[in-house]
PDB file of C-alpha atoms in Angstrom:
ATOM      1  CA  ALA E   1     -16.038  -0.673   3.853  1.00  0.00           C
ATOM      2  CA  LEU E   2     -17.925   2.070   5.358  1.00  0.00           C
ATOM      3  CA  GLU E   3     -15.736   3.424   8.554  1.00  0.00           C
ATOM      4  CA  ASP E   4     -17.392   4.933  11.813  1.00  0.00           C
ATOM      5  CA  THR E   5     -16.018   8.354  11.384  1.00  0.00           C
ATOM      6  CA  PRO E   6     -15.107  10.671   8.433  1.00  0.00           C
ATOM      7  CA  GLU E   7     -11.400  10.787  10.105  1.00  0.00           C
ATOM      8  CA  ALA E   8     -11.617   6.801   9.886  1.00  0.00           C
ATOM      9  CA  ALA E   9     -12.737   7.059   6.227  1.00  0.00           C
ATOM     10  CA  ALA E  10      -9.947   9.175   4.666  1.00  0.00           C
ATOM     11  CA  SER E  11      -7.402   7.444   6.196  1.00  0.00           C
ATOM     12  CA  MET E  12      -8.785   4.254   4.656  1.00  0.00           C
ATOM     13  CA  ARG E  13      -8.969   6.203   1.360  1.00  0.00           C
ATOM     14  CA  VAL E  14      -5.425   7.539   1.237  1.00  0.00           C
ATOM     15  CA  ARG E  15      -4.379   4.088   2.667  1.00  0.00           C
ATOM     16  CA  ALA E  16      -5.993   2.182  -0.211  1.00  0.00           C
ATOM     17  CA  GLU E  17      -4.597   4.706  -2.718  1.00  0.00           C
ATOM     18  CA  LEU E  18      -1.153   3.636  -1.355  1.00  0.00           C
ATOM     19  CA  ILE E  19      -1.824   0.140  -1.711  1.00  0.00           C
ATOM     20  CA  ILE E  20      -2.727   0.569  -5.198  1.00  0.00           C
ATOM     21  CA  ALA E  21       0.533   2.190  -5.740  1.00  0.00           C
ATOM     22  CA  VAL E  22       2.321  -0.848  -4.481  1.00  0.00           C
ATOM     23  CA  GLN E  23       0.186  -3.451  -6.237  1.00  0.00           C
ATOM     24  CA  ARG E  24       0.980  -1.535  -9.550  1.00  0.00           C
ATOM     25  CA  TYR E  25       4.857  -1.664  -8.520  1.00  0.00           C
ATOM     26  CA  VAL E  26       4.710  -5.772  -8.118  1.00  0.00           C
ATOM     27  CA  GLU E  27       2.475  -6.257 -10.967  1.00  0.00           C
ATOM     28  CA  VAL E  28       4.682  -4.124 -13.500  1.00  0.00           C
ATOM     29  CA  GLU E  29       7.714  -3.011 -12.500  1.00  0.00           C
ATOM     30  CA  ALA E  30       8.811  -6.275 -10.625  1.00  0.00           C
ATOM     31  CA  SER E  31       6.676  -8.736 -12.984  1.00  0.00           C
ATOM     32  CA  GLY E  32       9.309 -10.755 -13.344  1.00  0.00           C
ATOM     33  CA  GLU E  33      10.179 -11.506 -10.092  1.00  0.00           C
ATOM     34  CA  THR E  34       8.979 -13.922  -7.820  1.00  0.00           C
ATOM     35  CA  GLN E  35       6.660 -12.688  -4.534  1.00  0.00           C
ATOM     36  CA  ALA E  36       9.596 -13.170  -2.294  1.00  0.00           C
ATOM     37  CA  GLN E  37      11.916 -11.083  -4.330  1.00  0.00           C
ATOM     38  CA  ALA E  38       9.514  -8.443  -4.543  1.00  0.00           C
ATOM     39  CA  ALA E  39       8.678  -8.291  -1.233  1.00  0.00           C
ATOM     40  CA  LYS E  40      12.269  -8.247  -0.011  1.00  0.00           C
ATOM     41  CA  HIS E  41      12.613  -4.957  -1.978  1.00  0.00           C
ATOM     42  CA  LEU E  42       9.503  -3.543  -0.209  1.00  0.00           C
ATOM     43  CA  GLY E  43      11.085  -4.609   3.010  1.00  0.00           C
ATOM     44  CA  LEU E  44       8.407  -7.324   3.576  1.00  0.00           C
ATOM     45  CA  THR E  45       8.088 -11.059   3.807  1.00  0.00           C
ATOM     46  CA  GLN E  46       6.412 -12.705   1.461  1.00  0.00           C
ATOM     47  CA  PRO E  47       3.080 -13.356   3.668  1.00  0.00           C
ATOM     48  CA  ARG E  48       2.864  -9.671   4.312  1.00  0.00           C
ATOM     49  CA  LEU E  49       3.066  -9.045   0.697  1.00  0.00           C
ATOM     50  CA  ASN E  50       0.196 -11.555  -0.011  1.00  0.00           C
ATOM     51  CA  ASP E  51      -1.802  -9.405   2.366  1.00  0.00           C
ATOM     52  CA  LEU E  52      -1.068  -6.333   0.633  1.00  0.00           C
ATOM     53  CA  LEU E  53      -1.688  -8.086  -2.515  1.00  0.00           C
ATOM     54  CA  ARG E  54      -5.534  -9.453  -1.421  1.00  0.00           C
ATOM     55  CA  GLY E  55      -6.278  -5.814  -0.236  1.00  0.00           C
ATOM     56  CA  ARG E  56      -5.780  -6.494   3.392  1.00  0.00           C
ATOM     57  CA  ILE E  57      -5.967  -2.288   3.987  1.00  0.00           C
ATOM     58  CA  GLU E  58      -6.578  -2.718   7.902  1.00  0.00           C
ATOM     59  CA  LYS E  59      -3.216  -4.535   8.173  1.00  0.00           C
ATOM     60  CA  PHE E  60      -1.090  -1.556   6.722  1.00  0.00           C
ATOM     61  CA  SER E  61      -0.395   1.770   8.361  1.00  0.00           C
ATOM     62  CA  LEU E  62       0.100   5.070   6.388  1.00  0.00           C
ATOM     63  CA  ASP E  63       4.004   5.080   7.314  1.00  0.00           C
ATOM     64  CA  ALA E  64       4.678   1.711   6.924  1.00  0.00           C
ATOM     65  CA  LEU E  65       3.152   1.982   3.150  1.00  0.00           C
ATOM     66  CA  VAL E  66       4.745   4.988   2.149  1.00  0.00           C
ATOM     67  CA  ASN E  67       8.367   3.341   3.586  1.00  0.00           C
ATOM     68  CA  MET E  68       7.336   0.819   1.185  1.00  0.00           C
ATOM     69  CA  LEU E  69       7.371   3.054  -1.726  1.00  0.00           C
ATOM     70  CA  ALA E  70      10.474   4.780  -0.783  1.00  0.00           C
ATOM     71  CA  ARG E  71      11.959   1.445  -0.788  1.00  0.00           C
ATOM     72  CA  VAL E  72      11.530   0.855  -4.788  1.00  0.00           C
ATOM     73  CA  GLY E  73      12.197   4.655  -5.519  1.00  0.00           C
ATOM     74  CA  LYS E  74       8.472   6.132  -5.616  1.00  0.00           C
ATOM     75  CA  GLN E  75       7.543   9.397  -4.031  1.00  0.00           C
ATOM     76  CA  VAL E  76       4.886   9.927  -1.850  1.00  0.00           C
ATOM     77  CA  ALA E  77       3.005  13.188  -2.755  1.00  0.00           C
ATOM     78  CA  VAL E  78       0.017  14.574  -0.717  1.00  0.00           C
ATOM     79  CA  LYS E  79      -2.507  17.416  -1.881  1.00  0.00           C
ATOM     80  CA  VAL E  80      -4.728  18.928   0.895  1.00  0.00           C
ATOM     81  CA  LYS E  81      -8.287  20.056  -0.756  1.00  0.00           C
ATOM     82  CA  LYS E  82     -11.364  21.199   1.148  1.00  0.00           C
ATOM     83  CA  ALA E  83     -13.856  18.463   1.579  1.00  0.00           C
ATOM     84  CA  ALA E  84     -17.278  18.653  -0.323  1.00  0.00           C
TER      85      ALA E  84
END
């Protein structure tokens, strides 16, 4: 999706990376669990997890995604570099 500003595009890119990390957690580490169980570990309801798994990026803030990953023992690292 194209964003109106470079700032919005940057936020969208980071949120997309974090959503992919949560999706990997669900697919790999929580693969033996139901979606409801995985959602509980992430601090979500099953319908919210379904939104996340379907890639509905706009429904999740950076804070929410970082918090989900922290709940399941993942550490989020930030790397800042000069824009191309």
